[in-house]
Amino acid sequence: MVFTPAGNGKLPTKLAVDGEETHNTPTMAVNLKSRLTLMRRIPMPLLSIFIGLFCGLFVWLVLDLVQPQALRSIFAEELKVRLEQQARETLVRFSNTVAAHSSTTRLLANHRHLANYLRPLDWRADDVGPPRFYRKTPPWLPDASLWLSLVQPSHILLLDLQGHSREIYQVGDLPMPKEFSGANEPLSSEHRVLSSLTIFDRKPFLLISEVAEDAAGRIMGSLLLLVPLNEQFLISSQQGVTQSDVVVGLLEADDKHFLASSDEKRLPSGTRFDKAKLEYQIIAQSFFEYEGSAVNMQFATLVPDSIVEATRERVAEFDLQQRLVAAIAFVSVFTLVFFLLSERLNQILRRISVFSQRALGKRQPELKKGNQLFVLEDWIHQFIQGVRETRDEVRLQHESEIQESEALKRTLLETALDSIVTVDQGGEVIEFNNTAEQIFGYKRENVIGRDFSALMLDPESRPSFRRMLGRYLHQMEDLLGEERWEMTAVSFEGVAFPVEVAIKPIRLQTRVVFTVYMHDISNRRKAEQEIRSLAKFPEESPSPVLRVNRPGVIIYANPSSDPLLHYWGCERAQTLPLYWRNRVTEVLDSGSNWESQVSFDRRTYSLQLSPVVDLDYVNIYGRDISAERQAEQQAREHQQELVHVCRLSTMGEMATGLAHELNQPLSAIANYANGCVRRLQLSGQGSDDILHALAQVNTQADRAGEIIRRLRALIGKQAPVRTVADIGDVAREVCSFVEFEARKANVFIEQELGLNYLPVRLDVVQIEQVLLNLLRNALDALMEIPEDKRRLLIRAYCKNDDRVCVEVVDSGTGIDEEARGRLFEPFFTTKESGMGMGLVISKTIIEDHNGAITVECPEEGGTCFSVILPSYRDDDEQ
């Protein structure tokens, strides 16, 4: 496209450049037009193709001179690095294989088979005979499947402390080296080191030795493995190598020949180093870690020259392809870029023309085909004049915006929440915002020109403020960031308060001023004081407070925690015992509190573990409950006393029945005794009748004694004893206690106790007291209904797998709902002469046995009391 002004299509005779007018004569315009006509007619895409071809050819020539030589140098260096890396990797794999053999030897030497075998042996130095040979697995080695897959030894020897071969196990077909053939000759010390490389019969071997102990821990000698370093060993040491053409071998460094290789076909044993070097790239490395080795042996890694040469040819071919691709890509990209640039310039020229017309308010030249660069050049000359004309207008607008910005900044300064004071280099006040006026009580006009530190800081803070100004004045470029200091400010009324001071230097054209920001930190000081006060709260607490992280380390423990730390046997910053560490982990994982109790030194602590999951630690809050436990013990003792009194009261009420029960056997005893006397007086015959009567006397006496024993057991004061008993037997025993009262009330006690064994761990006397109280209450309730409707049932059964239930059911009038809700309240009773403590004591006894007592009124009438107790299992803790 070409650029022509709108109108007559002629070039202007005047061009404004930098505000000056340049007068062009018609001759100069013609000459300029003739020189640029050709360039203006060539489009930019076609011009870019010519330039791209030229540059591509130039790049090709330069790369052809420089790149091959550089590439050969890089290839040589990279090849050297790769070969050295390959050599290191093969040596590491070989060392790992040797380490695996050493671990297997250590396993065999410490196996129980060898220890048990050596236990009865006694190898004496003066009793050395021929060693014992094995062709199968000897008794002092485990099953071969446990170790033969890892190690391929030729022989395994048992040596005594002097180095004599006592027993030899030949694993394969390889004969024993002649160095080991002497039965009475001890093995040299160089062959008894832990791990060493050596040569026997011009063949390399690996010797691995481990100390052998018997079952009692006594050192008997050593276990020696003789491993041939042959082709099989070297191949197994390089398992997993991706490059199969790489060969490894063992090189005799002094004689320069190969002792063994991983490919005997390509590199047979005995091959000279010089001959192998003609076909391979060889990297030899010494075995520094085998200090016990008596030979100068090296580990060699061989890479065929054919691989290296093939790689070099592929690199050269790739280099040629890349240079060709680079040249083609350079020309293509160069052309494409110029083409896109040309199209983009066309769009930009159109947009600029429209934009400049709108911005400057002037008509712009028309665009025609041609070279866009020249079009752009012509347009720039025209555009400069328009820009110059609008420059003054923009300057005026900019000055107006600056004034508005200053007004906004002034508003921000006046509405800031902190005191902002501007001072000069000498510390005199230049500016003072409204917040400072309100906080300090000074008027702005009264502080301008006065010393800031002397006016608003206490005497102790003034030197620090002056030093701060000096630092910023002399080291302004070295100070990074913003520094803050705490000082004490003084108001107009003389009130001192803490402030946080920050200084910001402002470099003007002729001087440096400082903006001082002061933040009142009185509230923050109060908050910090409150935080410190709260931080002391655990220290002053009389109860233990600890903090433990997930690994169980005690992060914090207040002084009251010392007894707990002594109980756990640890100090602060140490680890809790294993049980408590597990509890800490469980609490953190569950996110729930966990409570427990510990007792020691006649003290009992209640511990609560509270997790703080976000911070991954647990707070342990302890409370000394020794006094509470003592009070509970005293309450239990009072309860026993009350139960005892209740039993005595019950027995007082049962006195009449007991007297009647005792009168029956005693009357029988008297009658039988009188009969015996009369028979003896009448004649000397009838001895059988007399013996029968005396037997009856003895039976009735035992019956009376049993009644007295039961009475004493029931009313006797005794400590509570928990035993395992059948709840059915206990219920039968209680039924016998109220048998007389039941007959007197014309009531038959139905017993559905069954024959199944229902074991419960209980205090027999206390449970008998509960059941006796329920039966007597039922009898009292039955007295209120006619005799033909009186029915009393006691039954026991297994409620489920872990609970046993005893029910006392009567057919009385029942209990109304209001009375049922208050039955277990102290001193509440439905009887005229009752105390209201029987059911209260019964409930306390049952709950002490981890059970429950309930009452229900069936629909058919009457009352059902249920006593539910936990069933006893053999695996329950005693």
PDB file of N, CA and C in Angstrom, residues 447-514:
ATOM      1  N   VAL A 447       1.913  23.539  66.576  1.00  0.00           N
ATOM      2  CA  VAL A 447       3.046  22.604  66.575  1.00  0.00           C
ATOM      3  C   VAL A 447       3.924  22.752  65.348  1.00  0.00           C
ATOM      4  N   ILE A 448       3.471  23.449  64.315  1.00  0.00           N
ATOM      5  CA  ILE A 448       4.279  23.614  63.115  1.00  0.00           C
ATOM      6  C   ILE A 448       5.546  24.370  63.492  1.00  0.00           C
ATOM      7  N   GLY A 449       6.731  23.790  63.115  1.00  0.00           N
ATOM      8  CA  GLY A 449       8.020  24.417  63.384  1.00  0.00           C
ATOM      9  C   GLY A 449       8.606  24.064  64.732  1.00  0.00           C
ATOM     10  N   ARG A 450       7.937  23.291  65.557  1.00  0.00           N
ATOM     11  CA  ARG A 450       8.463  22.931  66.876  1.00  0.00           C
ATOM     12  C   ARG A 450       9.098  21.533  66.815  1.00  0.00           C
ATOM     13  N   ASP A 451       9.965  21.246  67.795  1.00  0.00           N
ATOM     14  CA  ASP A 451      10.685  19.965  67.855  1.00  0.00           C
ATOM     15  C   ASP A 451       9.686  18.856  68.214  1.00  0.00           C
ATOM     16  N   PHE A 452       9.603  17.856  67.360  1.00  0.00           N
ATOM     17  CA  PHE A 452       8.626  16.783  67.565  1.00  0.00           C
ATOM     18  C   PHE A 452       8.928  15.968  68.821  1.00  0.00           C
ATOM     19  N   SER A 453      10.191  15.523  68.972  1.00  0.00           N
ATOM     20  CA  SER A 453      10.524  14.647  70.099  1.00  0.00           C
ATOM     21  C   SER A 453      10.343  15.363  71.434  1.00  0.00           C
ATOM     22  N   ALA A 454      10.738  16.654  71.513  1.00  0.00           N
ATOM     23  CA  ALA A 454      10.602  17.375  72.781  1.00  0.00           C
ATOM     24  C   ALA A 454       9.150  17.653  73.112  1.00  0.00           C
ATOM     25  N   LEU A 455       8.298  17.713  72.105  1.00  0.00           N
ATOM     26  CA  LEU A 455       6.908  18.069  72.327  1.00  0.00           C
ATOM     27  C   LEU A 455       6.022  16.857  72.607  1.00  0.00           C
ATOM     28  N   MET A 456       6.287  15.721  71.982  1.00  0.00           N
ATOM     29  CA  MET A 456       5.338  14.602  72.030  1.00  0.00           C
ATOM     30  C   MET A 456       5.918  13.298  72.558  1.00  0.00           C
ATOM     31  N   LEU A 457       7.198  13.230  72.949  1.00  0.00           N
ATOM     32  CA  LEU A 457       7.796  11.998  73.477  1.00  0.00           C
ATOM     33  C   LEU A 457       8.332  12.256  74.870  1.00  0.00           C
ATOM     34  N   ASP A 458       8.366  11.198  75.686  1.00  0.00           N
ATOM     35  CA  ASP A 458       8.926  11.343  77.023  1.00  0.00           C
ATOM     36  C   ASP A 458      10.443  11.405  76.927  1.00  0.00           C
ATOM     37  N   PRO A 459      11.153  11.870  77.977  1.00  0.00           N
ATOM     38  CA  PRO A 459      12.615  12.036  77.914  1.00  0.00           C
ATOM     39  C   PRO A 459      13.361  10.758  77.556  1.00  0.00           C
ATOM     40  N   GLU A 460      12.876   9.594  77.945  1.00  0.00           N
ATOM     41  CA  GLU A 460      13.593   8.357  77.655  1.00  0.00           C
ATOM     42  C   GLU A 460      13.490   7.968  76.190  1.00  0.00           C
ATOM     43  N   SER A 461      12.429   8.363  75.485  1.00  0.00           N
ATOM     44  CA  SER A 461      12.247   7.969  74.092  1.00  0.00           C
ATOM     45  C   SER A 461      12.867   8.956  73.119  1.00  0.00           C
ATOM     46  N   ARG A 462      13.192  10.160  73.558  1.00  0.00           N
ATOM     47  CA  ARG A 462      13.724  11.180  72.633  1.00  0.00           C
ATOM     48  C   ARG A 462      15.051  10.772  72.009  1.00  0.00           C
ATOM     49  N   PRO A 463      16.050  10.296  72.774  1.00  0.00           N
ATOM     50  CA  PRO A 463      17.314   9.887  72.115  1.00  0.00           C
ATOM     51  C   PRO A 463      17.097   8.801  71.068  1.00  0.00           C
ATOM     52  N   SER A 464      16.222   7.837  71.341  1.00  0.00           N
ATOM     53  CA  SER A 464      15.970   6.772  70.360  1.00  0.00           C
ATOM     54  C   SER A 464      15.388   7.336  69.078  1.00  0.00           C
ATOM     55  N   PHE A 465      14.486   8.299  69.187  1.00  0.00           N
ATOM     56  CA  PHE A 465      13.880   8.876  67.989  1.00  0.00           C
ATOM     57  C   PHE A 465      14.924   9.639  67.177  1.00  0.00           C
ATOM     58  N   ARG A 466      15.821  10.371  67.849  1.00  0.00           N
ATOM     59  CA  ARG A 466      16.845  11.118  67.109  1.00  0.00           C
ATOM     60  C   ARG A 466      17.815  10.155  66.413  1.00  0.00           C
ATOM     61  N   ARG A 467      18.139   9.045  67.077  1.00  0.00           N
ATOM     62  CA  ARG A 467      19.015   8.060  66.434  1.00  0.00           C
ATOM     63  C   ARG A 467      18.333   7.449  65.200  1.00  0.00           C
ATOM     64  N   MET A 468      17.049   7.225  65.275  1.00  0.00           N
ATOM     65  CA  MET A 468      16.312   6.685  64.131  1.00  0.00           C
ATOM     66  C   MET A 468      16.380   7.642  62.945  1.00  0.00           C
ATOM     67  N   LEU A 469      16.168   8.931  63.197  1.00  0.00           N
ATOM     68  CA  LEU A 469      16.255   9.902  62.107  1.00  0.00           C
ATOM     69  C   LEU A 469      17.654   9.913  61.502  1.00  0.00           C
ATOM     70  N   GLY A 470      18.688   9.813  62.358  1.00  0.00           N
ATOM     71  CA  GLY A 470      20.046   9.818  61.845  1.00  0.00           C
ATOM     72  C   GLY A 470      20.340   8.599  60.985  1.00  0.00           C
ATOM     73  N   ARG A 471      19.836   7.427  61.400  1.00  0.00           N
ATOM     74  CA  ARG A 471      20.057   6.222  60.601  1.00  0.00           C
ATOM     75  C   ARG A 471      19.420   6.348  59.222  1.00  0.00           C
ATOM     76  N   TYR A 472      18.169   6.811  59.183  1.00  0.00           N
ATOM     77  CA  TYR A 472      17.499   6.940  57.900  1.00  0.00           C
ATOM     78  C   TYR A 472      18.160   8.009  57.029  1.00  0.00           C
ATOM     79  N   LEU A 473      18.724   9.017  57.645  1.00  0.00           N
ATOM     80  CA  LEU A 473      19.328  10.107  56.887  1.00  0.00           C
ATOM     81  C   LEU A 473      20.634   9.685  56.248  1.00  0.00           C
ATOM     82  N   HIS A 474      21.434   8.861  56.957  1.00  0.00           N
ATOM     83  CA  HIS A 474      22.759   8.486  56.462  1.00  0.00           C
ATOM     84  C   HIS A 474      22.780   7.099  55.814  1.00  0.00           C
ATOM     85  N   GLN A 475      21.806   6.268  56.100  1.00  0.00           N
ATOM     86  CA  GLN A 475      21.807   4.908  55.548  1.00  0.00           C
ATOM     87  C   GLN A 475      20.486   4.609  54.841  1.00  0.00           C
ATOM     88  N   MET A 476      19.937   5.560  54.166  1.00  0.00           N
ATOM     89  CA  MET A 476      18.616   5.408  53.557  1.00  0.00           C
ATOM     90  C   MET A 476      18.624   4.301  52.500  1.00  0.00           C
ATOM     91  N   GLU A 477      19.693   4.172  51.736  1.00  0.00           N
ATOM     92  CA  GLU A 477      19.723   3.186  50.656  1.00  0.00           C
ATOM     93  C   GLU A 477      19.933   1.777  51.194  1.00  0.00           C
ATOM     94  N   ASP A 478      20.579   1.634  52.367  1.00  0.00           N
ATOM     95  CA  ASP A 478      20.892   0.299  52.912  1.00  0.00           C
ATOM     96  C   ASP A 478      19.732  -0.287  53.703  1.00  0.00           C
ATOM     97  N   LEU A 479      18.840   0.540  54.225  1.00  0.00           N
ATOM     98  CA  LEU A 479      17.743   0.050  55.061  1.00  0.00           C
ATOM     99  C   LEU A 479      16.643  -0.503  54.171  1.00  0.00           C
ATOM    100  N   LEU A 480      16.279  -1.735  54.435  1.00  0.00           N
ATOM    101  CA  LEU A 480      15.242  -2.408  53.658  1.00  0.00           C
ATOM    102  C   LEU A 480      13.997  -2.579  54.507  1.00  0.00           C
ATOM    103  N   GLY A 481      12.838  -2.401  53.908  1.00  0.00           N
ATOM    104  CA  GLY A 481      11.591  -2.611  54.623  1.00  0.00           C
ATOM    105  C   GLY A 481      11.295  -1.491  55.605  1.00  0.00           C
ATOM    106  N   GLU A 482      10.335  -1.752  56.439  1.00  0.00           N
ATOM    107  CA  GLU A 482       9.878  -0.776  57.416  1.00  0.00           C
ATOM    108  C   GLU A 482      10.150  -1.283  58.816  1.00  0.00           C
ATOM    109  N   GLU A 483      10.815  -0.482  59.638  1.00  0.00           N
ATOM    110  CA  GLU A 483      11.115  -0.848  61.012  1.00  0.00           C
ATOM    111  C   GLU A 483      10.169  -0.112  61.957  1.00  0.00           C
ATOM    112  N   ARG A 484       9.814  -0.815  63.039  1.00  0.00           N
ATOM    113  CA  ARG A 484       8.900  -0.235  64.024  1.00  0.00           C
ATOM    114  C   ARG A 484       9.551  -0.295  65.398  1.00  0.00           C
ATOM    115  N   TRP A 485       9.291   0.743  66.184  1.00  0.00           N
ATOM    116  CA  TRP A 485       9.817   0.816  67.549  1.00  0.00           C
ATOM    117  C   TRP A 485       8.669   1.184  68.483  1.00  0.00           C
ATOM    118  N   GLU A 486       8.789   0.691  69.698  1.00  0.00           N
ATOM    119  CA  GLU A 486       7.815   1.043  70.726  1.00  0.00           C
ATOM    120  C   GLU A 486       8.399   2.131  71.619  1.00  0.00           C
ATOM    121  N   MET A 487       7.657   3.238  71.780  1.00  0.00           N
ATOM    122  CA  MET A 487       8.091   4.371  72.575  1.00  0.00           C
ATOM    123  C   MET A 487       6.937   4.837  73.453  1.00  0.00           C
ATOM    124  N   THR A 488       7.199   5.831  74.250  1.00  0.00           N
ATOM    125  CA  THR A 488       6.181   6.394  75.136  1.00  0.00           C
ATOM    126  C   THR A 488       5.908   7.827  74.702  1.00  0.00           C
ATOM    127  N   ALA A 489       4.658   8.110  74.345  1.00  0.00           N
ATOM    128  CA  ALA A 489       4.254   9.445  73.922  1.00  0.00           C
ATOM    129  C   ALA A 489       3.606  10.194  75.091  1.00  0.00           C
ATOM    130  N   VAL A 490       3.605  11.517  74.977  1.00  0.00           N
ATOM    131  CA  VAL A 490       3.041  12.372  76.037  1.00  0.00           C
ATOM    132  C   VAL A 490       2.072  13.347  75.369  1.00  0.00           C
ATOM    133  N   SER A 491       0.844  13.422  75.878  1.00  0.00           N
ATOM    134  CA  SER A 491      -0.161  14.311  75.314  1.00  0.00           C
ATOM    135  C   SER A 491      -0.013  15.721  75.895  1.00  0.00           C
ATOM    136  N   PHE A 492      -0.858  16.616  75.417  1.00  0.00           N
ATOM    137  CA  PHE A 492      -0.825  17.998  75.888  1.00  0.00           C
ATOM    138  C   PHE A 492      -1.125  18.079  77.387  1.00  0.00           C
ATOM    139  N   GLU A 493      -1.980  17.181  77.894  1.00  0.00           N
ATOM    140  CA  GLU A 493      -2.300  17.186  79.322  1.00  0.00           C
ATOM    141  C   GLU A 493      -1.236  16.487  80.163  1.00  0.00           C
ATOM    142  N   GLY A 494      -0.169  15.939  79.512  1.00  0.00           N
ATOM    143  CA  GLY A 494       0.888  15.269  80.256  1.00  0.00           C
ATOM    144  C   GLY A 494       0.630  13.788  80.495  1.00  0.00           C
ATOM    145  N   VAL A 495      -0.373  13.217  79.847  1.00  0.00           N
ATOM    146  CA  VAL A 495      -0.691  11.797  80.000  1.00  0.00           C
ATOM    147  C   VAL A 495       0.235  10.993  79.086  1.00  0.00           C
ATOM    148  N   ALA A 496       0.958  10.040  79.669  1.00  0.00           N
ATOM    149  CA  ALA A 496       1.879   9.189  78.905  1.00  0.00           C
ATOM    150  C   ALA A 496       1.155   7.909  78.476  1.00  0.00           C
ATOM    151  N   PHE A 497       1.394   7.456  77.264  1.00  0.00           N
ATOM    152  CA  PHE A 497       0.781   6.222  76.755  1.00  0.00           C
ATOM    153  C   PHE A 497       1.737   5.621  75.725  1.00  0.00           C
ATOM    154  N   PRO A 498       1.748   4.279  75.614  1.00  0.00           N
ATOM    155  CA  PRO A 498       2.677   3.613  74.677  1.00  0.00           C
ATOM    156  C   PRO A 498       2.201   3.743  73.239  1.00  0.00           C
ATOM    157  N   VAL A 499       3.152   3.943  72.345  1.00  0.00           N
ATOM    158  CA  VAL A 499       2.849   4.035  70.921  1.00  0.00           C
ATOM    159  C   VAL A 499       3.867   3.198  70.153  1.00  0.00           C
ATOM    160  N   GLU A 500       3.462   2.789  68.948  1.00  0.00           N
ATOM    161  CA  GLU A 500       4.350   2.108  68.008  1.00  0.00           C
ATOM    162  C   GLU A 500       4.695   3.103  66.906  1.00  0.00           C
ATOM    163  N   VAL A 501       5.997   3.367  66.711  1.00  0.00           N
ATOM    164  CA  VAL A 501       6.466   4.425  65.818  1.00  0.00           C
ATOM    165  C   VAL A 501       7.109   3.798  64.592  1.00  0.00           C
ATOM    166  N   ALA A 502       6.726   4.270  63.412  1.00  0.00           N
ATOM    167  CA  ALA A 502       7.341   3.877  62.143  1.00  0.00           C
ATOM    168  C   ALA A 502       7.701   5.140  61.386  1.00  0.00           C
ATOM    169  N   ILE A 503       8.868   5.147  60.755  1.00  0.00           N
ATOM    170  CA  ILE A 503       9.359   6.333  60.037  1.00  0.00           C
ATOM    171  C   ILE A 503       9.525   5.968  58.570  1.00  0.00           C
ATOM    172  N   LYS A 504       9.018   6.814  57.708  1.00  0.00           N
ATOM    173  CA  LYS A 504       9.129   6.614  56.266  1.00  0.00           C
ATOM    174  C   LYS A 504       9.794   7.852  55.657  1.00  0.00           C
ATOM    175  N   PRO A 505      11.021   7.727  55.124  1.00  0.00           N
ATOM    176  CA  PRO A 505      11.690   8.883  54.526  1.00  0.00           C
ATOM    177  C   PRO A 505      11.119   9.204  53.138  1.00  0.00           C
ATOM    178  N   ILE A 506      11.061  10.498  52.803  1.00  0.00           N
ATOM    179  CA  ILE A 506      10.594  10.954  51.489  1.00  0.00           C
ATOM    180  C   ILE A 506      11.662  11.887  50.929  1.00  0.00           C
ATOM    181  N   ARG A 507      12.235  11.461  49.795  1.00  0.00           N
ATOM    182  CA  ARG A 507      13.302  12.260  49.187  1.00  0.00           C
ATOM    183  C   ARG A 507      12.683  13.240  48.188  1.00  0.00           C
ATOM    184  N   LEU A 508      12.787  14.521  48.503  1.00  0.00           N
ATOM    185  CA  LEU A 508      12.338  15.569  47.599  1.00  0.00           C
ATOM    186  C   LEU A 508      13.509  16.050  46.758  1.00  0.00           C
ATOM    187  N   GLN A 509      13.260  17.039  45.899  1.00  0.00           N
ATOM    188  CA  GLN A 509      14.335  17.511  45.020  1.00  0.00           C
ATOM    189  C   GLN A 509      15.456  18.185  45.799  1.00  0.00           C
ATOM    190  N   THR A 510      15.113  18.959  46.830  1.00  0.00           N
ATOM    191  CA  THR A 510      16.128  19.744  47.541  1.00  0.00           C
ATOM    192  C   THR A 510      16.407  19.248  48.949  1.00  0.00           C
ATOM    193  N   ARG A 511      15.583  18.364  49.484  1.00  0.00           N
ATOM    194  CA  ARG A 511      15.773  17.927  50.857  1.00  0.00           C
ATOM    195  C   ARG A 511      15.075  16.590  51.071  1.00  0.00           C
ATOM    196  N   VAL A 512      15.281  16.083  52.302  1.00  0.00           N
ATOM    197  CA  VAL A 512      14.657  14.821  52.721  1.00  0.00           C
ATOM    198  C   VAL A 512      13.767  15.109  53.921  1.00  0.00           C
ATOM    199  N   VAL A 513      12.521  14.669  53.863  1.00  0.00           N
ATOM    200  CA  VAL A 513      11.610  14.803  55.003  1.00  0.00           C
ATOM    201  C   VAL A 513      11.188  13.404  55.444  1.00  0.00           C
ATOM    202  N   PHE A 514      10.613  13.329  56.639  1.00  0.00           N
ATOM    203  CA  PHE A 514      10.235  12.034  57.221  1.00  0.00           C
ATOM    204  C   PHE A 514       8.772  12.091  57.650  1.00  0.00           C
TER     205      PHE A 514
END
